[in-house]
Amino acid sequence: MQTMKAVRYLGPKQDFVLRAVAIPEPGPGQARVRIAACGMCHTELHLRDGLLDLGPRDFTVGHEIAGVIDAVGPGVPESRIGERVLVYYYEGCQDCRYCREGAEQLCPRPAAQPGFSSDGGYAEYIAVRASNCVKLPAHVGLIEAAPLGCAGSTAVHAGKMASIRPGEWVVVQGVGGVGAALLQYALAAGAQTIAIDINPERLALAKTLGANCTINAADAGESSDAAAEVEAITQGGADVVFEVVGAGPSMQAAVRMLRRRGRLVLIGYTAARLEVHPIELIVKEAVVMGSVGSTLQDLHEVVALAAQGKLRAMVDATLTLDHFADGLAMLEERRINGRAVLVMEG
Ligand SMILES: [Zn+2]
Ligand SMILES: [Zn+2]
């Protein structure tokens, strides 16, 4: 049996472990991808801390997977071997109403969810549904592409959910991997943007991406909070707020900074609850919506945007698989501006 290195989730509130596991063989309809790079997402921290627990134990984490197809199973053309791909990480049942509508991220009975409940990308190889392998253009590098698999596609999906119109004011709270992609998406949609974070380096990054204004929420005191600043800048509040932080104070500020008929899109979460009095939503006719992951179609659009140079993943650090724990620590302490990416050797 040939083996490879993989980072395994054993259960909530347990540290991940690096182990030797069997190199997977592609089954019917599957391709095996030799992984070149895998982005590190807050989801891994949520799994480790027990905030997210889909049930299964003992699988490889990681879902921002880019690599090269090196073997195919029955039913998949051999011509795909050698293809450089980005992996869509929901494998829906393909039978329920959500799958039929192309919203596999909502499938209640997914066949697999690499990195969430089945083997993912903190490893050297993965076997996945071949139709989930989205071909990358030659000029998009595999390391740069990896974070587009979740950070980029989550942002594009959330952006589409919000139906941004040109000229609207869009606030992005939390300029990490998803937030940086959201800013680019909103700007490409013709919006005016405000980036909010507590890290000056991230706000500087937001400026270079083209944000019209930045607000450091750590500087905003009790009397003059981020919501009041947004109100002043926009003269009435934001049309759209993307909440990528998910902390109690940031979510409450997000509700307050909404314009009448504004849309709040919840993407990030922590252990904090969303606490809001209904009157705050009623008088504004506010819309609050959640956005989870992306569709396969979204990922195709992400790759097209990246090919045109309209969407770039911000890769802040690269680490080898052996150093995954260092990357998670950087992510946890919010020392990453953009994304950290694991790069496989060999
Ligand atoms: Zn993710
Ligand atoms: Zn389904």
mmCIF file of C-alpha atoms and ligand atoms in Angstrom:
data_model
loop_
_atom_site.group_PDB
_atom_site.id
_atom_site.type_symbol
_atom_site.label_atom_id
_atom_site.label_comp_id
_atom_site.label_asym_id
_atom_site.label_seq_id
_atom_site.Cartn_x
_atom_site.Cartn_y
_atom_site.Cartn_z
ATOM 1 C CA MET A 1 0.000 0.000 0.000
ATOM 2 C CA GLN A 2 1.357 3.383 -0.975
ATOM 3 C CA THR A 3 0.918 6.046 1.662
ATOM 4 C CA MET A 4 0.907 9.837 1.871
ATOM 5 C CA LYS A 5 0.967 12.447 4.602
ATOM 6 C CA ALA A 6 -2.383 13.868 5.688
ATOM 7 C CA VAL A 7 -3.667 16.119 8.488
ATOM 8 C CA ARG A 8 -6.494 14.304 10.270
ATOM 9 C CA TYR A 9 -9.481 15.539 12.274
ATOM 10 C CA LEU A 10 -10.270 13.033 15.017
ATOM 11 C CA GLY A 11 -13.144 14.847 16.723
ATOM 12 C CA PRO A 12 -14.205 18.157 18.294
ATOM 13 C CA LYS A 13 -11.863 19.787 20.803
ATOM 14 C CA GLN A 14 -8.942 17.602 19.707
ATOM 15 C CA ASP A 15 -5.820 18.809 17.925
ATOM 16 C CA PHE A 16 -5.345 17.676 14.340
ATOM 17 C CA VAL A 17 -2.632 15.043 13.779
ATOM 18 C CA LEU A 18 -0.301 14.478 10.823
ATOM 19 C CA ARG A 19 -0.483 10.824 9.794
ATOM 20 C CA ALA A 20 0.409 8.428 6.995
ATOM 21 C CA VAL A 21 -2.723 7.234 5.192
ATOM 22 C CA ALA A 22 -3.336 5.279 1.990
ATOM 23 C CA ILE A 23 -3.158 7.180 -1.303
ATOM 24 C CA PRO A 24 -6.756 7.044 -2.622
ATOM 25 C CA GLU A 25 -7.674 5.296 -5.863
ATOM 26 C CA PRO A 26 -10.273 7.078 -8.029
ATOM 27 C CA GLY A 27 -13.623 5.289 -8.117
ATOM 28 C CA PRO A 28 -16.316 5.495 -10.826
ATOM 29 C CA GLY A 29 -16.824 9.103 -11.929
ATOM 30 C CA GLN A 30 -13.865 10.266 -9.861
ATOM 31 C CA ALA A 31 -10.564 11.914 -10.596
ATOM 32 C CA ARG A 32 -7.513 11.721 -8.363
ATOM 33 C CA VAL A 33 -5.839 15.071 -7.869
ATOM 34 C CA ARG A 34 -2.184 15.366 -6.909
ATOM 35 C CA ILE A 35 -2.583 18.340 -4.587
ATOM 36 C CA ALA A 36 -0.229 21.271 -5.150
ATOM 37 C CA ALA A 37 -1.736 23.712 -2.669
ATOM 38 C CA CYS A 38 -4.520 23.893 -0.089
ATOM 39 C CA GLY A 39 -5.691 27.145 1.472
ATOM 40 C CA MET A 40 -6.314 27.342 5.218
ATOM 41 C CA CYS A 41 -9.838 28.425 6.195
ATOM 42 C CA HIS A 42 -11.414 29.356 9.541
ATOM 43 C CA THR A 43 -13.585 26.271 9.062
ATOM 44 C CA GLU A 44 -10.637 24.174 10.227
ATOM 45 C CA LEU A 45 -10.558 26.118 13.518
ATOM 46 C CA HIS A 46 -14.338 25.755 13.849
ATOM 47 C CA LEU A 47 -14.031 21.975 13.398
ATOM 48 C CA ARG A 48 -11.198 21.707 15.898
ATOM 49 C CA ASP A 49 -13.069 23.854 18.446
ATOM 50 C CA GLY A 50 -16.341 21.968 17.985
ATOM 51 C CA LEU A 51 -18.320 24.957 16.595
ATOM 52 C CA LEU A 52 -18.895 22.943 13.429
ATOM 53 C CA ASP A 53 -19.505 19.209 13.735
ATOM 54 C CA LEU A 54 -21.190 17.349 10.906
ATOM 55 C CA GLY A 55 -20.786 13.993 12.656
ATOM 56 C CA PRO A 56 -18.010 12.039 10.912
ATOM 57 C CA ARG A 57 -14.633 11.527 12.594
ATOM 58 C CA ASP A 58 -11.132 10.652 11.389
ATOM 59 C CA PHE A 59 -10.916 12.395 8.032
ATOM 60 C CA THR A 60 -8.464 14.763 6.337
ATOM 61 C CA VAL A 61 -9.325 18.472 6.693
ATOM 62 C CA GLY A 62 -8.926 21.244 4.099
ATOM 63 C CA HIS A 63 -11.197 22.320 1.248
ATOM 64 C CA GLU A 64 -9.376 24.993 -0.803
ATOM 65 C CA ILE A 65 -7.755 22.479 -3.093
ATOM 66 C CA ALA A 66 -5.760 23.092 -6.272
ATOM 67 C CA GLY A 67 -3.686 20.507 -8.092
ATOM 68 C CA VAL A 68 -3.226 18.329 -11.146
ATOM 69 C CA ILE A 69 -5.356 15.307 -12.116
ATOM 70 C CA ASP A 70 -3.017 12.307 -12.121
ATOM 71 C CA ALA A 71 -5.487 9.385 -12.454
ATOM 72 C CA VAL A 72 -9.141 8.878 -13.388
ATOM 73 C CA GLY A 73 -11.718 6.241 -12.481
ATOM 74 C CA PRO A 74 -14.215 4.424 -14.727
ATOM 75 C CA GLY A 75 -16.373 6.778 -16.784
ATOM 76 C CA VAL A 76 -13.937 9.687 -16.771
ATOM 77 C CA PRO A 77 -11.987 10.393 -19.984
ATOM 78 C CA GLU A 78 -8.245 9.745 -19.692
ATOM 79 C CA SER A 79 -7.704 13.007 -21.557
ATOM 80 C CA ARG A 80 -8.315 14.776 -18.221
ATOM 81 C CA ILE A 81 -5.065 13.409 -16.775
ATOM 82 C CA GLY A 82 -2.640 16.321 -16.508
ATOM 83 C CA GLU A 83 -5.421 18.932 -16.179
ATOM 84 C CA ARG A 84 -4.734 21.718 -13.627
ATOM 85 C CA VAL A 85 -7.863 22.081 -11.514
ATOM 86 C CA LEU A 86 -9.582 23.790 -8.598
ATOM 87 C CA VAL A 87 -11.890 21.498 -6.595
ATOM 88 C CA TYR A 88 -15.547 22.271 -5.723
ATOM 89 C CA TYR A 89 -16.014 20.793 -2.274
ATOM 90 C CA TYR A 90 -19.697 19.867 -2.144
ATOM 91 C CA GLU A 91 -20.673 16.509 -3.600
ATOM 92 C CA GLY A 92 -24.454 16.653 -3.410
ATOM 93 C CA CYS A 93 -26.816 13.683 -3.711
ATOM 94 C CA GLN A 94 -27.755 14.946 -7.222
ATOM 95 C CA ASP A 95 -31.351 13.952 -6.545
ATOM 96 C CA CYS A 96 -32.899 16.459 -4.087
ATOM 97 C CA ARG A 97 -34.554 19.751 -5.092
ATOM 98 C CA TYR A 98 -31.455 21.764 -4.085
ATOM 99 C CA CYS A 99 -29.107 19.628 -6.171
ATOM 100 C CA ARG A 100 -31.527 19.776 -9.109
ATOM 101 C CA GLU A 101 -31.467 23.592 -8.825
ATOM 102 C CA GLY A 102 -27.669 23.586 -8.753
ATOM 103 C CA ALA A 103 -27.422 24.528 -5.076
ATOM 104 C CA GLU A 104 -25.459 21.531 -3.850
ATOM 105 C CA GLN A 105 -24.204 23.515 -0.849
ATOM 106 C CA LEU A 106 -27.741 23.154 0.573
ATOM 107 C CA CYS A 107 -28.096 19.407 -0.095
ATOM 108 C CA PRO A 108 -29.350 17.729 3.118
ATOM 109 C CA ARG A 109 -27.814 14.382 2.174
ATOM 110 C CA PRO A 110 -24.479 15.096 0.457
ATOM 111 C CA ALA A 111 -22.518 12.125 -0.828
ATOM 112 C CA ALA A 112 -19.325 13.779 0.400
ATOM 113 C CA GLN A 113 -18.020 17.109 1.632
ATOM 114 C CA PRO A 114 -14.233 17.039 1.299
ATOM 115 C CA GLY A 115 -12.617 18.691 4.297
ATOM 116 C CA PHE A 116 -15.916 18.984 6.212
ATOM 117 C CA SER A 117 -17.028 15.381 6.622
ATOM 118 C CA SER A 118 -14.832 13.368 4.233
ATOM 119 C CA ASP A 119 -11.175 13.408 3.167
ATOM 120 C CA GLY A 120 -9.992 16.874 2.131
ATOM 121 C CA GLY A 121 -6.912 18.701 0.962
ATOM 122 C CA TYR A 122 -4.333 18.888 3.782
ATOM 123 C CA ALA A 123 -2.746 15.897 2.040
ATOM 124 C CA GLU A 124 -0.816 14.937 -1.056
ATOM 125 C CA TYR A 125 -3.697 13.367 -3.001
ATOM 126 C CA ILE A 126 -7.489 13.377 -3.041
ATOM 127 C CA ALA A 127 -10.098 11.438 -5.030
ATOM 128 C CA VAL A 128 -13.140 13.576 -5.872
ATOM 129 C CA ARG A 129 -16.101 13.724 -8.248
ATOM 130 C CA ALA A 130 -14.488 14.528 -11.616
ATOM 131 C CA SER A 131 -17.266 16.976 -12.560
ATOM 132 C CA ASN A 132 -16.291 19.002 -9.461
ATOM 133 C CA CYS A 133 -12.778 19.589 -10.855
ATOM 134 C CA VAL A 134 -12.850 23.016 -12.511
ATOM 135 C CA LYS A 135 -10.120 23.533 -15.103
ATOM 136 C CA LEU A 136 -7.774 26.455 -14.419
ATOM 137 C CA PRO A 137 -6.363 28.677 -17.146
ATOM 138 C CA ALA A 138 -2.598 28.213 -17.690
ATOM 139 C CA HIS A 139 -1.717 31.682 -16.391
ATOM 140 C CA VAL A 140 -3.412 31.241 -12.978
ATOM 141 C CA GLY A 141 -0.904 29.648 -10.590
ATOM 142 C CA LEU A 142 -1.971 26.748 -8.370
ATOM 143 C CA ILE A 143 -0.914 28.433 -5.111
ATOM 144 C CA GLU A 144 -2.796 31.627 -6.000
ATOM 145 C CA ALA A 145 -5.780 29.590 -7.172
ATOM 146 C CA ALA A 146 -6.249 27.478 -4.032
ATOM 147 C CA PRO A 147 -7.918 30.151 -1.828
ATOM 148 C CA LEU A 148 -10.354 30.929 -4.628
ATOM 149 C CA GLY A 149 -11.841 27.481 -3.947
ATOM 150 C CA CYS A 150 -13.529 28.682 -0.752
ATOM 151 C CA ALA A 151 -12.609 32.301 0.067
ATOM 152 C CA GLY A 152 -13.194 33.421 -3.529
ATOM 153 C CA SER A 153 -16.261 31.315 -4.212
ATOM 154 C CA THR A 154 -17.874 32.106 -0.831
ATOM 155 C CA ALA A 155 -17.453 35.807 -1.617
ATOM 156 C CA VAL A 156 -18.897 35.563 -5.124
ATOM 157 C CA HIS A 157 -21.868 33.532 -3.855
ATOM 158 C CA ALA A 158 -22.576 36.035 -1.058
ATOM 159 C CA GLY A 159 -22.166 38.894 -3.516
ATOM 160 C CA LYS A 160 -24.742 37.362 -5.837
ATOM 161 C CA MET A 161 -27.114 36.736 -2.883
ATOM 162 C CA ALA A 162 -26.975 40.475 -2.079
ATOM 163 C CA SER A 163 -27.837 41.524 -5.662
ATOM 164 C CA ILE A 164 -25.481 44.522 -5.547
ATOM 165 C CA ARG A 165 -26.504 47.387 -7.831
ATOM 166 C CA PRO A 166 -24.051 49.976 -9.238
ATOM 167 C CA GLY A 167 -23.649 52.989 -6.964
ATOM 168 C CA GLU A 168 -24.795 51.239 -3.804
ATOM 169 C CA TRP A 169 -22.809 51.501 -0.597
ATOM 170 C CA VAL A 170 -21.382 48.126 0.413
ATOM 171 C CA VAL A 171 -19.694 47.476 3.771
ATOM 172 C CA VAL A 172 -17.339 44.546 4.296
ATOM 173 C CA GLN A 173 -16.735 43.783 7.974
ATOM 174 C CA GLY A 174 -13.587 41.648 8.307
ATOM 175 C CA VAL A 175 -10.921 41.811 5.606
ATOM 176 C CA GLY A 176 -9.565 38.253 5.657
ATOM 177 C CA GLY A 177 -9.586 35.914 2.680
ATOM 178 C CA VAL A 178 -13.349 36.160 2.100
ATOM 179 C CA GLY A 179 -13.506 39.889 2.873
ATOM 180 C CA ALA A 180 -10.713 40.758 0.425
ATOM 181 C CA ALA A 181 -12.524 38.836 -2.313
ATOM 182 C CA LEU A 182 -15.847 40.481 -1.400
ATOM 183 C CA LEU A 183 -14.323 43.940 -1.775
ATOM 184 C CA GLN A 184 -13.080 43.059 -5.262
ATOM 185 C CA TYR A 185 -16.463 41.598 -6.203
ATOM 186 C CA ALA A 186 -18.400 44.628 -4.916
ATOM 187 C CA LEU A 187 -16.079 47.055 -6.709
ATOM 188 C CA ALA A 188 -16.405 45.068 -9.948
ATOM 189 C CA ALA A 189 -20.203 45.324 -9.508
ATOM 190 C CA GLY A 190 -19.907 49.115 -9.421
ATOM 191 C CA ALA A 191 -20.481 49.592 -5.699
ATOM 192 C CA GLN A 192 -18.878 52.119 -3.368
ATOM 193 C CA THR A 193 -17.158 50.227 -0.594
ATOM 194 C CA ILE A 194 -16.247 50.627 3.065
ATOM 195 C CA ALA A 195 -13.919 48.113 4.727
ATOM 196 C CA ILE A 196 -14.035 47.624 8.497
ATOM 197 C CA ASP A 197 -11.449 45.703 10.506
ATOM 198 C CA ILE A 198 -9.411 46.091 13.689
ATOM 199 C CA ASN A 199 -6.085 45.376 11.972
ATOM 200 C CA PRO A 200 -4.385 48.381 10.262
ATOM 201 C CA GLU A 201 -2.502 46.104 7.835
ATOM 202 C CA ARG A 202 -5.748 44.578 6.641
ATOM 203 C CA LEU A 203 -7.246 48.049 6.187
ATOM 204 C CA ALA A 204 -4.174 49.035 4.150
ATOM 205 C CA LEU A 205 -4.764 45.942 2.002
ATOM 206 C CA ALA A 206 -8.400 47.009 1.561
ATOM 207 C CA LYS A 207 -7.200 50.413 0.343
ATOM 208 C CA THR A 208 -4.895 48.838 -2.239
ATOM 209 C CA LEU A 209 -7.818 46.731 -3.451
ATOM 210 C CA GLY A 210 -9.752 49.945 -4.049
ATOM 211 C CA ALA A 211 -11.961 50.402 -0.976
ATOM 212 C CA ASN A 212 -13.381 53.949 -0.955
ATOM 213 C CA CYS A 213 -13.160 54.227 2.845
ATOM 214 C CA THR A 214 -11.752 52.199 5.710
ATOM 215 C CA ILE A 215 -12.776 52.210 9.369
ATOM 216 C CA ASN A 216 -10.747 50.772 12.224
ATOM 217 C CA ALA A 217 -13.412 49.353 14.555
ATOM 218 C CA ALA A 218 -10.877 49.166 17.382
ATOM 219 C CA ASP A 219 -10.518 52.965 17.309
ATOM 220 C CA ALA A 220 -14.256 53.605 17.323
ATOM 221 C CA GLY A 221 -15.323 54.286 20.894
ATOM 222 C CA GLU A 222 -18.667 53.924 22.662
ATOM 223 C CA SER A 223 -20.058 57.236 21.466
ATOM 224 C CA SER A 224 -18.727 57.103 17.922
ATOM 225 C CA ASP A 225 -18.812 53.502 16.738
ATOM 226 C CA ALA A 226 -18.277 52.035 13.303
ATOM 227 C CA ALA A 227 -22.034 52.208 12.618
ATOM 228 C CA ALA A 228 -22.084 55.953 13.231
ATOM 229 C CA GLU A 229 -19.116 56.418 10.895
ATOM 230 C CA VAL A 230 -20.834 54.410 8.168
ATOM 231 C CA GLU A 231 -24.001 56.458 8.669
ATOM 232 C CA ALA A 232 -21.998 59.675 8.237
ATOM 233 C CA ILE A 233 -20.017 58.501 5.192
ATOM 234 C CA THR A 234 -23.029 57.082 3.363
ATOM 235 C CA GLN A 235 -25.534 59.724 4.488
ATOM 236 C CA GLY A 236 -28.117 57.258 5.694
ATOM 237 C CA GLY A 237 -26.508 53.857 6.005
ATOM 238 C CA ALA A 238 -25.194 50.992 3.902
ATOM 239 C CA ASP A 239 -27.276 49.287 1.232
ATOM 240 C CA VAL A 240 -25.441 46.023 1.874
ATOM 241 C CA VAL A 241 -23.368 44.839 4.830
ATOM 242 C CA PHE A 242 -21.322 41.652 4.559
ATOM 243 C CA GLU A 243 -20.601 40.349 8.070
ATOM 244 C CA VAL A 244 -17.545 38.128 7.872
ATOM 245 C CA VAL A 245 -16.406 38.504 11.510
ATOM 246 C CA GLY A 246 -19.416 37.135 13.389
ATOM 247 C CA ALA A 247 -18.488 38.615 16.777
ATOM 248 C CA GLY A 248 -21.301 40.006 18.964
ATOM 249 C CA PRO A 249 -20.363 43.715 18.699
ATOM 250 C CA SER A 250 -19.658 43.536 14.958
ATOM 251 C CA MET A 251 -23.008 41.884 14.240
ATOM 252 C CA GLN A 252 -24.878 44.483 16.300
ATOM 253 C CA ALA A 253 -23.028 47.294 14.548
ATOM 254 C CA ALA A 254 -23.877 45.641 11.213
ATOM 255 C CA VAL A 255 -27.611 45.862 11.938
ATOM 256 C CA ARG A 256 -27.329 49.510 13.048
ATOM 257 C CA MET A 257 -25.374 50.610 9.980
ATOM 258 C CA LEU A 258 -28.004 49.343 7.525
ATOM 259 C CA ARG A 259 -29.865 51.862 5.394
ATOM 260 C CA ARG A 260 -33.647 51.511 5.102
ATOM 261 C CA ARG A 261 -34.310 48.379 3.029
ATOM 262 C CA GLY A 262 -30.650 47.467 3.499
ATOM 263 C CA ARG A 263 -29.497 43.856 3.216
ATOM 264 C CA LEU A 264 -27.327 42.187 5.848
ATOM 265 C CA VAL A 265 -25.520 39.068 4.653
ATOM 266 C CA LEU A 266 -24.128 36.825 7.408
ATOM 267 C CA ILE A 267 -21.083 34.773 6.377
ATOM 268 C CA GLY A 268 -18.640 34.502 9.281
ATOM 269 C CA TYR A 269 -19.458 33.195 12.717
ATOM 270 C CA THR A 270 -17.940 32.657 16.140
ATOM 271 C CA ALA A 271 -19.532 31.347 19.336
ATOM 272 C CA ALA A 272 -21.430 34.673 19.604
ATOM 273 C CA ARG A 273 -25.197 34.891 19.025
ATOM 274 C CA LEU A 274 -26.920 37.408 16.772
ATOM 275 C CA GLU A 275 -28.924 39.584 19.160
ATOM 276 C CA VAL A 276 -31.270 42.111 17.647
ATOM 277 C CA HIS A 277 -34.581 43.604 18.678
ATOM 278 C CA PRO A 278 -37.143 43.119 15.886
ATOM 279 C CA ILE A 279 -37.998 46.833 15.839
ATOM 280 C CA GLU A 280 -34.494 47.523 14.498
ATOM 281 C CA LEU A 281 -35.338 45.414 11.447
ATOM 282 C CA ILE A 282 -39.012 46.332 11.182
ATOM 283 C CA VAL A 283 -38.665 50.092 10.884
ATOM 284 C CA LYS A 284 -35.974 49.727 8.243
ATOM 285 C CA GLU A 285 -37.679 46.887 6.365
ATOM 286 C CA ALA A 286 -34.238 45.321 6.638
ATOM 287 C CA VAL A 287 -33.413 41.983 5.064
ATOM 288 C CA VAL A 288 -31.147 39.575 6.956
ATOM 289 C CA MET A 289 -29.857 36.577 5.071
ATOM 290 C CA GLY A 290 -27.288 33.830 5.485
ATOM 291 C CA SER A 291 -24.905 32.733 2.761
ATOM 292 C CA VAL A 292 -23.092 29.418 2.857
ATOM 293 C CA GLY A 293 -20.288 28.307 0.558
ATOM 294 C CA SER A 294 -21.065 28.399 -3.127
ATOM 295 C CA THR A 295 -22.522 26.515 -6.046
ATOM 296 C CA LEU A 296 -20.412 24.744 -8.667
ATOM 297 C CA GLN A 297 -21.552 27.442 -11.109
ATOM 298 C CA ASP A 298 -20.184 30.110 -8.717
ATOM 299 C CA LEU A 299 -16.802 28.377 -8.764
ATOM 300 C CA HIS A 300 -16.779 28.392 -12.570
ATOM 301 C CA GLU A 301 -17.502 32.146 -12.423
ATOM 302 C CA VAL A 302 -14.704 32.642 -9.881
ATOM 303 C CA VAL A 303 -12.227 30.958 -12.221
ATOM 304 C CA ALA A 304 -13.452 33.144 -15.107
ATOM 305 C CA LEU A 305 -13.041 36.296 -12.974
ATOM 306 C CA ALA A 306 -9.537 35.180 -11.936
ATOM 307 C CA ALA A 307 -8.635 34.510 -15.574
ATOM 308 C CA GLN A 308 -9.625 38.098 -16.409
ATOM 309 C CA GLY A 309 -7.612 39.470 -13.472
ATOM 310 C CA LYS A 310 -10.783 40.754 -11.754
ATOM 311 C CA LEU A 311 -10.390 38.521 -8.696
ATOM 312 C CA ARG A 312 -7.102 37.780 -7.005
ATOM 313 C CA ALA A 313 -6.594 35.696 -3.887
ATOM 314 C CA MET A 314 -4.362 37.426 -1.362
ATOM 315 C CA VAL A 315 -1.797 34.806 -0.368
ATOM 316 C CA ASP A 316 -0.023 36.124 2.714
ATOM 317 C CA ALA A 317 1.958 33.046 3.757
ATOM 318 C CA THR A 318 2.890 29.634 2.403
ATOM 319 C CA LEU A 319 3.790 26.673 4.603
ATOM 320 C CA THR A 320 4.605 23.009 4.063
ATOM 321 C CA LEU A 321 2.224 20.320 5.299
ATOM 322 C CA ASP A 322 4.519 19.585 8.270
ATOM 323 C CA HIS A 323 3.957 23.152 9.488
ATOM 324 C CA PHE A 324 0.143 23.160 9.307
ATOM 325 C CA ALA A 325 -0.113 23.895 13.046
ATOM 326 C CA ASP A 326 1.870 27.130 12.621
ATOM 327 C CA GLY A 327 -0.528 28.211 9.884
ATOM 328 C CA LEU A 328 -3.574 27.492 12.053
ATOM 329 C CA ALA A 329 -2.043 29.513 14.898
ATOM 330 C CA MET A 330 -1.486 32.470 12.547
ATOM 331 C CA LEU A 331 -5.089 32.175 11.373
ATOM 332 C CA GLU A 332 -6.440 31.952 14.913
ATOM 333 C CA GLU A 333 -4.489 35.002 16.059
ATOM 334 C CA ARG A 334 -5.645 36.872 12.926
ATOM 335 C CA ARG A 335 -2.024 37.435 11.886
ATOM 336 C CA ILE A 336 -2.926 36.542 8.276
ATOM 337 C CA ASN A 337 -3.902 39.320 5.874
ATOM 338 C CA GLY A 338 -5.659 37.333 3.187
ATOM 339 C CA ARG A 339 -4.878 33.636 3.177
ATOM 340 C CA ALA A 340 -2.246 31.159 4.355
ATOM 341 C CA VAL A 341 -1.706 28.300 1.913
ATOM 342 C CA LEU A 342 -0.205 24.857 2.492
ATOM 343 C CA VAL A 343 2.090 23.924 -0.371
ATOM 344 C CA MET A 344 2.807 20.226 -0.950
ATOM 345 C CA GLU A 345 6.318 19.108 -1.764
ATOM 346 C CA GLY A 346 7.208 16.766 -4.593
HETATM 347 ZN ZN ZN B 1 -13.634 27.628 3.732
HETATM 348 ZN ZN ZN B 2 -28.980 16.789 -2.902
#
